[in-house]
Short mmCIF file of C-alpha atoms in Angstrom, two decimals:
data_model
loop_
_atom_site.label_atom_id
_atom_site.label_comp_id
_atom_site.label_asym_id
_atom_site.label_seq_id
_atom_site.Cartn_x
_atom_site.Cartn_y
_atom_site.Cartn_z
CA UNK A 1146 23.55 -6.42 4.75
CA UNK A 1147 24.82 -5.61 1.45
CA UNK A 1148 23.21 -8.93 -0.26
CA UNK A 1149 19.69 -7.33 1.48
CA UNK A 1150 20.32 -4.34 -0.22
CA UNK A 1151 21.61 -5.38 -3.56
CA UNK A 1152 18.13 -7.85 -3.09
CA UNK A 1153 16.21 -5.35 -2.88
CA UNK A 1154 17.50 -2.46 -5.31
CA UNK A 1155 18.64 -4.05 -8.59
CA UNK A 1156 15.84 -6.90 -9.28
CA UNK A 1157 13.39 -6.66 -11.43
CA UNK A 1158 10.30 -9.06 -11.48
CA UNK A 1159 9.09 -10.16 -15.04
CA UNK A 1160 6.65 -12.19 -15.67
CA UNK A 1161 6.65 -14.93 -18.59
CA UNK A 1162 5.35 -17.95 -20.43
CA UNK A 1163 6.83 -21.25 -20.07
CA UNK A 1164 7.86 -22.72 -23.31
CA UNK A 1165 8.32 -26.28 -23.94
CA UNK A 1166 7.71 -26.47 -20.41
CA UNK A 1167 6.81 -29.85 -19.02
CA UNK A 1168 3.01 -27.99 -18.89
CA UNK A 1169 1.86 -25.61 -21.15
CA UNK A 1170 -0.28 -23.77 -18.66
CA UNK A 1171 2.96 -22.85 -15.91
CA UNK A 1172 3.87 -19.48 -16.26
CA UNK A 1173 7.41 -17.90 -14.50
CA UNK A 1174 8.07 -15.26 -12.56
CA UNK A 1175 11.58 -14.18 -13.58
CA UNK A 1176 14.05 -12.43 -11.11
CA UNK A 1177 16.61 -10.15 -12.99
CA UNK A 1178 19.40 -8.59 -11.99
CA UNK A 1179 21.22 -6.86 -14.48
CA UNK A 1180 19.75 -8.24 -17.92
CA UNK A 1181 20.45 -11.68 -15.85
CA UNK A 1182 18.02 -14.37 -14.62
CA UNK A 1183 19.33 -14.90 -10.85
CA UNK A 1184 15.60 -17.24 -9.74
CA UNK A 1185 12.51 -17.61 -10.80
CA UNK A 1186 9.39 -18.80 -9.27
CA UNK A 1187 7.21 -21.32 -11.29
CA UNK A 1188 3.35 -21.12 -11.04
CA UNK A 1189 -0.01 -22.67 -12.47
CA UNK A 1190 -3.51 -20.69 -11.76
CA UNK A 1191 -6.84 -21.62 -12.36
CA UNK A 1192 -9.13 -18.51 -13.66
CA UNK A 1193 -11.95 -20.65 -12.67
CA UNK A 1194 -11.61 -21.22 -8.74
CA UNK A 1195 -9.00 -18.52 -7.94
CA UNK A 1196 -6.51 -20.98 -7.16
CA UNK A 1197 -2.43 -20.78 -7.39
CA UNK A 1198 -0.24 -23.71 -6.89
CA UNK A 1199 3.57 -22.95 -6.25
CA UNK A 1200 5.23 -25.73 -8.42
CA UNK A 1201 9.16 -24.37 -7.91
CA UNK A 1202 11.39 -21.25 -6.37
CA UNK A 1203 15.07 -21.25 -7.54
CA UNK A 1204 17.49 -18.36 -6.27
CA UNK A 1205 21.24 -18.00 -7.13
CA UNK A 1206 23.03 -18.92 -4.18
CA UNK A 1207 24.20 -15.24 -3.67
CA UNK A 1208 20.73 -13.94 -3.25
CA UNK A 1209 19.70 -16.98 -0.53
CA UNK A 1210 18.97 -15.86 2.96
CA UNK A 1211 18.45 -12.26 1.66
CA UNK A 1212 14.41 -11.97 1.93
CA UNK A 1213 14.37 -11.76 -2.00
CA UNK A 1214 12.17 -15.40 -1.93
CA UNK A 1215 9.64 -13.54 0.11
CA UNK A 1216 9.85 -10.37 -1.73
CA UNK A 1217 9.35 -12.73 -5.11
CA UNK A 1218 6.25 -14.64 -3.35
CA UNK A 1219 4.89 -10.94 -2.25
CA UNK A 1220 4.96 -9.59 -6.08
CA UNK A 1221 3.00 -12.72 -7.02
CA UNK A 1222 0.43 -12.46 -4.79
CA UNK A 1223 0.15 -8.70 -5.75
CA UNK A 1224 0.02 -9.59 -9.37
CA UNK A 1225 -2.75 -12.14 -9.04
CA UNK A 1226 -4.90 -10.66 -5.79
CA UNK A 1227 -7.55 -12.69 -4.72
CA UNK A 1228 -6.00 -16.40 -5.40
CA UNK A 1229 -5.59 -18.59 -2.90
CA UNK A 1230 -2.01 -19.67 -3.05
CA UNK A 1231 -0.89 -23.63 -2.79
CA UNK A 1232 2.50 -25.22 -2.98
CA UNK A 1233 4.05 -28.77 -4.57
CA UNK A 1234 7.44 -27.95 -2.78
CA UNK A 1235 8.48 -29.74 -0.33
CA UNK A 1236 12.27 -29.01 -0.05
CA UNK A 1237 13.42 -28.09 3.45
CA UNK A 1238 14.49 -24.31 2.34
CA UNK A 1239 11.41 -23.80 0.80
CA UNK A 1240 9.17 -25.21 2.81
CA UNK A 1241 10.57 -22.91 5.38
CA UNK A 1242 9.81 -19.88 2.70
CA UNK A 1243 6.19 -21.73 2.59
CA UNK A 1244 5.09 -21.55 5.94
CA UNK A 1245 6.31 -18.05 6.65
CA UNK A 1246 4.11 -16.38 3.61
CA UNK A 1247 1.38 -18.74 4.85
CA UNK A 1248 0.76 -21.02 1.72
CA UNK A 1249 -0.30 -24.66 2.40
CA UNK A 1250 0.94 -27.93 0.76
CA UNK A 1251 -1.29 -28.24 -2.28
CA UNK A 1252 -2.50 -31.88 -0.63
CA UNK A 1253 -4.07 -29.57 1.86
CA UNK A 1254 -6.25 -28.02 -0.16
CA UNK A 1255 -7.64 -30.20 -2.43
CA UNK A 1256 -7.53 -29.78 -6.22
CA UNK A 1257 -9.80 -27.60 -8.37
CA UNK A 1258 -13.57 -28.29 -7.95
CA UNK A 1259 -14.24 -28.21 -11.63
CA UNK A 1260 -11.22 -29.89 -12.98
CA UNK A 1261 -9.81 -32.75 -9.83
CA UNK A 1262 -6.27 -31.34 -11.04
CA UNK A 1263 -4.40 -28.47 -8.98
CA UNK A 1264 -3.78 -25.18 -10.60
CA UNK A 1265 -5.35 -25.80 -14.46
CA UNK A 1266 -5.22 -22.69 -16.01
CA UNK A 1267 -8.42 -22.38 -18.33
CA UNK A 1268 -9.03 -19.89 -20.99
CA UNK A 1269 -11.69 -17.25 -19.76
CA UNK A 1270 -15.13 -17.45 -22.08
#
């Protein structure tokens, strides 16, 4: 009960850019506690075709099995309303975390229309 509530008093969300990431258009969603990164939940979106596709949700050990993965999936969908939300995961823990917040396997879904790769972000004319 304590983890809950330390989960869900003292973290902030805070989103940021990837750099020298493996792509240059995932972005992070960094969960702090304390001026310290305890998980972060990696993301590509595609202006586009309002898609989202999960690519990787790390938590501190401390803060697993105390809701703050949904709570961190939540704030991303109320950051970017509207996209439809996909996922590359396919760890058991996560996949769990998946099919509760109701976001497919990206293979599901099919890649963007415009692009045939999942999640491009593209600069808005």
């Amino acid at each position: 009960m304590r983890r809950r509530l330390l989960a869900y008093r003292s973290i902030e969300f805070l989103p940021s850019r990837i750099s020298g990431g493996t792509r240059p258009d995932e972005e992070c969603l960094l969960l702090v506690h304390i001026r310290k990164v305890v998980g972060q939940v990696r993301y590509r979106l595609c202006d586009q075709c309002e898609q989202g596709v999960i690519t990787d949700v790390t938590l501190e050990e401390r803060f697993r099995s105390t809701g703050l993965g949904t709570r961190a999936l939540s704030h991303l969908r109320s950051r970017h309303p509207g996209v439809r939300w996909r996922s590359t995961l396919n760890l058991r823990a996560t996949r769990d975390l998946l099919r509760r917040m109701s976001i497919p396997a990206a293979g599901a879904a099919g890649p963007c229309s415009h692009r045939g790769e999942p999640g491009l972000r593209l600069p808005r004319p």
